[in-house]
Coordinates of C-alpha atoms and ligand atoms in Angstrom, one line a residue:
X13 CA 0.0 0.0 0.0
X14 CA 1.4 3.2 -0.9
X15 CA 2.1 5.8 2.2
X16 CA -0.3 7.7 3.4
X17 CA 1.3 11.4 4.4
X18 CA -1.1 13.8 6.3
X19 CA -0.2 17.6 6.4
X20 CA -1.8 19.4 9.8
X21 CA -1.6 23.3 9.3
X22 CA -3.6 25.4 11.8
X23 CA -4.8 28.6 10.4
X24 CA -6.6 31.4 12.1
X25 CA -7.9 34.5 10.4
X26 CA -5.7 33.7 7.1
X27 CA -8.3 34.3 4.4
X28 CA -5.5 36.4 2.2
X29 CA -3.1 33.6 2.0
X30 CA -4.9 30.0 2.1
X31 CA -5.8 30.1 -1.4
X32 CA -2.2 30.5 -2.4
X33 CA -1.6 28.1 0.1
X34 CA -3.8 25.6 -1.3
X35 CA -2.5 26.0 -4.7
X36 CA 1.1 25.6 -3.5
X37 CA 0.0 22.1 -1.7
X38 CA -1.6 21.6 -4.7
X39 CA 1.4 21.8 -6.9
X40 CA 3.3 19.9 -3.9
X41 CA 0.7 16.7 -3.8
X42 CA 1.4 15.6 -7.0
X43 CA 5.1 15.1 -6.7
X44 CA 4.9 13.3 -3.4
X45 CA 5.5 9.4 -3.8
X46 CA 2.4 8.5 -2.3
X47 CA -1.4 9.5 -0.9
X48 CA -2.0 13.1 0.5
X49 CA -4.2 14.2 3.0
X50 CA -4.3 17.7 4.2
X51 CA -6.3 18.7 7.7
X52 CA -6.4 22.3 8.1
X53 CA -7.4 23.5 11.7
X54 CA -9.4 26.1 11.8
X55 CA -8.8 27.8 15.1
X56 CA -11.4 29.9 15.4
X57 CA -10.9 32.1 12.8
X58 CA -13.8 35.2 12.3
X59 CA -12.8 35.5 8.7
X60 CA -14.1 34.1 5.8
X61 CA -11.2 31.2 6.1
X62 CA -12.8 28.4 6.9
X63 CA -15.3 29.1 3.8
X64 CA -12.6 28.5 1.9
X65 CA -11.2 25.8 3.0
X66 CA -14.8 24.3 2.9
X67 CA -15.5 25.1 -0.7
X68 CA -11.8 24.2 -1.7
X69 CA -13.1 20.4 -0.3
X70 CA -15.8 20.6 -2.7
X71 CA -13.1 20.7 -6.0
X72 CA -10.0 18.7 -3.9
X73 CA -9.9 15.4 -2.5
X74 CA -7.6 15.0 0.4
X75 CA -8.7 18.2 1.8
X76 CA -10.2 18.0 5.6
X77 CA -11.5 20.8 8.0
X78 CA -11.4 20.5 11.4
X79 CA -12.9 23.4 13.6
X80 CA -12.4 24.3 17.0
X81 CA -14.9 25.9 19.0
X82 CA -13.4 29.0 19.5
X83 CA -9.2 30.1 19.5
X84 CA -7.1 27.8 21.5
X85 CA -4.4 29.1 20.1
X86 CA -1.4 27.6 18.1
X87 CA -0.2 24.9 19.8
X88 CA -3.3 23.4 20.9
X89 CA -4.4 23.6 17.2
X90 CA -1.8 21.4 16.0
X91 CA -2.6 19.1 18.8
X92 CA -6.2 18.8 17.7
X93 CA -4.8 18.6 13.7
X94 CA -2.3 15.4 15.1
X95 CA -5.5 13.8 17.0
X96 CA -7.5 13.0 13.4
X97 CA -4.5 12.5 11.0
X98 CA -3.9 9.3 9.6
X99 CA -1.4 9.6 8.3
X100 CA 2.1 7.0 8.5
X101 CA 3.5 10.4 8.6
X102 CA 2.4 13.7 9.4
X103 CA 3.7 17.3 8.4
X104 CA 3.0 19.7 10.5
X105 CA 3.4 23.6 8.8
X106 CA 1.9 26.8 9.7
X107 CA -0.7 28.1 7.0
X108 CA 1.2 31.2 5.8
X109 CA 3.8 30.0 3.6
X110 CA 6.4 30.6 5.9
X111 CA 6.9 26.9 5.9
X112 CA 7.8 26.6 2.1
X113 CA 5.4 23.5 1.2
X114 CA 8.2 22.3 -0.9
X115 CA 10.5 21.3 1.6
X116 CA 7.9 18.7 2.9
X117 CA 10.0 16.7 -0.3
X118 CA 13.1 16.4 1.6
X119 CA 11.5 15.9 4.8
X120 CA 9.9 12.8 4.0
X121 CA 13.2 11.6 1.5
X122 CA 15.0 12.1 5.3
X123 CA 12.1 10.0 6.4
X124 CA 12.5 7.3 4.0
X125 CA 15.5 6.4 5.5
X126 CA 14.7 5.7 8.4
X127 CA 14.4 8.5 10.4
X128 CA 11.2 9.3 12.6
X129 CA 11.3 13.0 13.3
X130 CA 12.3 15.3 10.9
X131 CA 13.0 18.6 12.1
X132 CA 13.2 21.5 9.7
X133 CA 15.4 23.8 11.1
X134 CA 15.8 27.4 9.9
X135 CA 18.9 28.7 7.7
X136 CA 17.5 32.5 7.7
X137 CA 14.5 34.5 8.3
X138 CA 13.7 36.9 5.7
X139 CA 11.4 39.7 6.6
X140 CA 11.6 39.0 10.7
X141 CA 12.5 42.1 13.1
X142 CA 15.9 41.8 14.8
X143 CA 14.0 41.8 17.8
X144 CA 12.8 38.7 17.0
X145 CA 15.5 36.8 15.7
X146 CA 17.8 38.0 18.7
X147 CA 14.7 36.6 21.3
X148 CA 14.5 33.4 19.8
X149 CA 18.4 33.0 19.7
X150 CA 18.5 33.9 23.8
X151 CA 15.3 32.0 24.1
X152 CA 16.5 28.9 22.8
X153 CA 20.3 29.3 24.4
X154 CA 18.6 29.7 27.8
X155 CA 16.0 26.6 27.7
X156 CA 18.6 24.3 26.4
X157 CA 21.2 25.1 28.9
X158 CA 18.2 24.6 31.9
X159 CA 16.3 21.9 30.9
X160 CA 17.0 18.5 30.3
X161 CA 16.2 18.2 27.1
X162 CA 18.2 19.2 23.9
X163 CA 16.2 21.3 21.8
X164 CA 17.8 22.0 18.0
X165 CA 18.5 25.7 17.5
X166 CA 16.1 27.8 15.2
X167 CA 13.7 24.8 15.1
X168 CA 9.9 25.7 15.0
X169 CA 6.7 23.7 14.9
X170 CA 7.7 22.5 11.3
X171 CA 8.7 19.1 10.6
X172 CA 7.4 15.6 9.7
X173 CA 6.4 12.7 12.9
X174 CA 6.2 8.9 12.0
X175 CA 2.8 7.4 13.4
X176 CA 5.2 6.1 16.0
X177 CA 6.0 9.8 17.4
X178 CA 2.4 11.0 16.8
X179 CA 1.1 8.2 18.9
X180 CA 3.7 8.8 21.9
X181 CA 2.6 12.5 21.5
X182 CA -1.2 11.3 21.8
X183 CA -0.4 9.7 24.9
X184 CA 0.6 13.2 26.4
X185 CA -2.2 14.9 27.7
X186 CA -0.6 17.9 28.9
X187 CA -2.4 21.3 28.7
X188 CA 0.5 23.6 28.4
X189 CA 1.8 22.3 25.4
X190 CA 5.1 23.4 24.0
X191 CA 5.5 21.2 21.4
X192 CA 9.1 21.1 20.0
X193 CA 10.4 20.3 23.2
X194 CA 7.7 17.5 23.1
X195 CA 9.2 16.3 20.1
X196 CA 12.5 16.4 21.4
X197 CA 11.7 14.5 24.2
X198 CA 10.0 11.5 23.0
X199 CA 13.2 10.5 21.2
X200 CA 13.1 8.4 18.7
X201 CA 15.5 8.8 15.4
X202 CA 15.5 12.7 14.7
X203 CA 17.0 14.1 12.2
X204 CA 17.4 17.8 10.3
X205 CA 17.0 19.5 6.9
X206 CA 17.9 23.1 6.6
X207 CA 15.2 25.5 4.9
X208 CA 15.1 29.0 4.3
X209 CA 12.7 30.7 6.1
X210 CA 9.7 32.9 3.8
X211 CA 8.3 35.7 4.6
X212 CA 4.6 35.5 5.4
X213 CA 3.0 35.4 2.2
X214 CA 0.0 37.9 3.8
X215 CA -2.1 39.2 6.4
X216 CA -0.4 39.9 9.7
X217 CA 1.6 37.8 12.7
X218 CA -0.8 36.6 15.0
X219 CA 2.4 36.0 17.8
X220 CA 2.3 39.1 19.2
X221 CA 4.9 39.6 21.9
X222 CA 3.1 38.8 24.7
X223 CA 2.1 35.5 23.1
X224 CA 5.7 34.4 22.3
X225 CA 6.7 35.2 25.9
X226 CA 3.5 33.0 27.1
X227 CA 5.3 30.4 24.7
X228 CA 8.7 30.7 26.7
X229 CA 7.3 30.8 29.3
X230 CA 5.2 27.3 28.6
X231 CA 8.8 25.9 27.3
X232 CA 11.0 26.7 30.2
X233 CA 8.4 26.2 33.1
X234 CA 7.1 23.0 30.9
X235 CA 11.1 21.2 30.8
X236 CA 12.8 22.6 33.4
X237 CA 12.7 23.1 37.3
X238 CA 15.5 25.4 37.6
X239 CA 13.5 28.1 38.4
X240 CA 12.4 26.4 41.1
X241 CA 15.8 26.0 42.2
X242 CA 16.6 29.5 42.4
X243 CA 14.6 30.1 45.4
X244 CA 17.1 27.6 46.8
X245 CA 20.2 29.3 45.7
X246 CA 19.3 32.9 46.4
X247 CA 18.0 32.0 49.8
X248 CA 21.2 30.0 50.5
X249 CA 23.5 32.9 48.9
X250 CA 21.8 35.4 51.3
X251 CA 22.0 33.6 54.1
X252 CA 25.5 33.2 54.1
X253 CA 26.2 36.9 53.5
X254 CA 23.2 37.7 56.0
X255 CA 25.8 35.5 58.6
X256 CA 28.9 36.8 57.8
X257 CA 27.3 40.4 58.1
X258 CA 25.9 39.5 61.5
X259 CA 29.1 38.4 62.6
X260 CA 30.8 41.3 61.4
X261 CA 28.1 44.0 63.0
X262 CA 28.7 41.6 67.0
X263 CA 32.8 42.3 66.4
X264 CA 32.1 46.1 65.9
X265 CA 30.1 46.2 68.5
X266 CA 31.9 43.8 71.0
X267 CA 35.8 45.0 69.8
X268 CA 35.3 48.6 68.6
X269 CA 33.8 52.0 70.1
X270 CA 31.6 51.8 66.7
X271 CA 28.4 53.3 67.0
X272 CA 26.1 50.7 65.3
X273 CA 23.7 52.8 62.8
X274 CA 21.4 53.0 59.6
X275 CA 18.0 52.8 59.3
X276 CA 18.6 53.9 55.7
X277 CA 20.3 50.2 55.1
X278 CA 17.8 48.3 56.9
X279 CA 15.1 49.5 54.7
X280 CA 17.6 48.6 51.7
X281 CA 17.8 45.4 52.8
X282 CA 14.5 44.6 53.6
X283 CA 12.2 46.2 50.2
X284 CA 15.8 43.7 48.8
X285 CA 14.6 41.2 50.8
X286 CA 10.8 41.4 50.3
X287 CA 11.1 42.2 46.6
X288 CA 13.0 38.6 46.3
X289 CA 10.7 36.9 48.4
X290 CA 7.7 38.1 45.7
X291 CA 9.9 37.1 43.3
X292 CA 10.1 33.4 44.2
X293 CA 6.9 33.3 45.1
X294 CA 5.5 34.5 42.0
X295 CA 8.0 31.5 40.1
X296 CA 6.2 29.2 42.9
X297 CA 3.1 30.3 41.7
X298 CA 4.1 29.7 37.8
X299 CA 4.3 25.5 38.9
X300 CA 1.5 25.8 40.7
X301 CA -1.1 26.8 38.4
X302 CA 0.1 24.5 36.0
X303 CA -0.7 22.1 38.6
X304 CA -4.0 24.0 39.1
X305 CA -4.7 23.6 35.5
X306 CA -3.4 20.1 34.9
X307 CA -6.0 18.7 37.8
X308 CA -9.1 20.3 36.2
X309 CA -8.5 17.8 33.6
X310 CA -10.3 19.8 30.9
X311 CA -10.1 18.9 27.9
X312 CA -7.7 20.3 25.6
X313 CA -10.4 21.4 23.1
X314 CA -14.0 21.2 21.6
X315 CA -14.5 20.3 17.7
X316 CA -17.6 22.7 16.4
X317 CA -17.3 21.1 13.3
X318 CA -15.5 17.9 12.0
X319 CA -14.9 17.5 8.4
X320 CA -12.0 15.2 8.4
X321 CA -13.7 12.1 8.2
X322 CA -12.6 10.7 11.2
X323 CA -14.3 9.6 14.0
X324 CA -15.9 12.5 16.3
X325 CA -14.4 11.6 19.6
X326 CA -11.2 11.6 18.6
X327 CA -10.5 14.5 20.7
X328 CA -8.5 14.3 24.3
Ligands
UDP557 N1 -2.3 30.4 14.4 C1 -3.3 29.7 15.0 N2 -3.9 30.1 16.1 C2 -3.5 31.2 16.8 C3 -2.4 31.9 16.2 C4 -1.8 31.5 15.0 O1 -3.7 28.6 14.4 O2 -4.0 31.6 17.8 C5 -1.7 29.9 13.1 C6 -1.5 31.0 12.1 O3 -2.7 31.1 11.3 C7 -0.3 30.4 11.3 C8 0.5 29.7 12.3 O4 -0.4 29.5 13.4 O5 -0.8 29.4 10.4 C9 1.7 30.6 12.8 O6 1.2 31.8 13.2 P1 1.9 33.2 12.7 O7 2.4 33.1 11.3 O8 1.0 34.3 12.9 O9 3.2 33.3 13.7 P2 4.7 33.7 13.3 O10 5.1 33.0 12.1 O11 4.6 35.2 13.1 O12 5.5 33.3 14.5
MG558 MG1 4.1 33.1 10.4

């Protein structure tokens, strides 16, 4: 039986670009060795762009719409796209032709031989703000020297699963879902192909900044507990010095006609103090309602409308 290879691409409010995107798949499907099936998300989009997808099934086969209830954003998106493919592997790409389609080619050529994730990592990102590149840079330096596992530099959400990956991934219900350090931590045999990064093809970025830091956020707290530990370290380092402070004030005062004074420094030291104390708490409280979110035990989303085909209660 020839392979079956599912693309999931989550889309939200992208009616300028989808038909180009469709075209390009188009012109994509019929090069690939093999059947195609497409599953565009529709996450909550108050465009016109799940229309389009919906008449675009009328003329293509292989096209399927899946449509979430309301915006769950990005990552949860993909999630719901990996839940109803079918794929014996699955391509996961964002909707705006950043992800050149074409690449999918050499993702799955890296796929027949043997390898079960396929990262495609970025050479260069045309039309990005420096602010952006130099983020994701720090971003990605920081979480792979905390955490424990090795994420691949400039490595998004695009890249090509075996059904072996997607059904470990299945098996991981967890709501804050940052999913390249998923994929990196399942294992399995990973490999990379190099791409050049588009610019978006139209319409506008809908990772704002405060989104992408709610995304760092999910990856560091998500694979790492050293912030955690920091409430270790800074209250060991400050009690030490706290000590040896205290020891040094008692030999003044006991050796030494010093008049022991300062308000001023004790207020120093304690808004210092206090202001660390809120600190750590507030990390605390990061892990915490993750924990508070994790025992609701919600699911992860609600399908409005299911025009993939697959069964309806597919979803986690
Ligand atoms: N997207 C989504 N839900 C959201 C935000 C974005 O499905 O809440 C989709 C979006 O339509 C696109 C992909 O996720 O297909 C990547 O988003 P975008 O291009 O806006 O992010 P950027 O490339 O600027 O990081
Ligand atoms: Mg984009």
């Amino acid at each position: 039986m020839p392979d079956l290879i599912s693309f999931v691409i989550p889309f939200k409010n992208e009616e300028e670009v989808l038909p180009q995107l469709l075209q390009r798949l188009e012109g994509l499907r019929s090069r690939i060795d093999g059947s195609t099936e497409i599953i565009l998300v529709d996450d909550g989009s108050t465009d016109d762009s799940a229309g389009i997808v919906a008449r675009a099934m009328a003329d293509v086969a292989g096209i399927r719409l899946l449509r979430l209830s309301r915006n769950f954003g990005h990552q949860i998106a993909v999630t719901a796209g990996l839940d109803y493919a079918q794929g014996d592997a699955v391509i996961i790409m964002d909707a705006d032709l950043q992800d050149p389609p074409e690449v999918a080619l050499e993702l799955i050529e890296s796929w027949k031989q043997g390898n079960q994730i396929v990262h495609a990592q970025r050479n260069r990102r045309d039309g990005e703000t420096w602010f952006k590149k130099v983020s994701a840079k720090l971003f990605y330096r920081l979480l792979n020297r905390l955490s424990s596992v090795e994420i691949p530099r400039d490595v998004g959400d695009f890249r090509l699963i075996d059904a072996r990956v997607l059904h470990a991934i299945r098996q991981m219900p967890e709501r804050d879902r940052f999913l390249r350090g998923m994929f990196s931590w399942v294992g399995f045999r990973q490999s990379i192909v190099k791409y050049d990064r588009a610019k978006r093809e139209a319409g506008v970025t809908k990772y704002p900044i405060v989104k992408m830091l709610r995304l760092a956020i999910d990856g560091l707290i998500g694979f790492s507990d050293a912030p955690l530990r920091l409430a270790l370290w800074l209250g060991a380092i400050i009690s030490i010095g706290a000590i040896f402070y205290g020891l040094y004030i008692l030999v003044l005062a006991v050796f030494t006609d010093t008049l022991i004074q300062g308000w001023a420094s004790t207020v120093v030291i304690l808004s210092l103090l206090s202001g660390i104390n809120l600190l750590v708490s507030g990390v605390i409280g990061l892990y915490v309602g993750r924990i508070h979110a994790e025992s609701k035990q919600r699911p992860l989303y609600f399908i409005t409308e299911n025009l993939t085909g697959g069964p309806d209660d597919a979803e986690t």
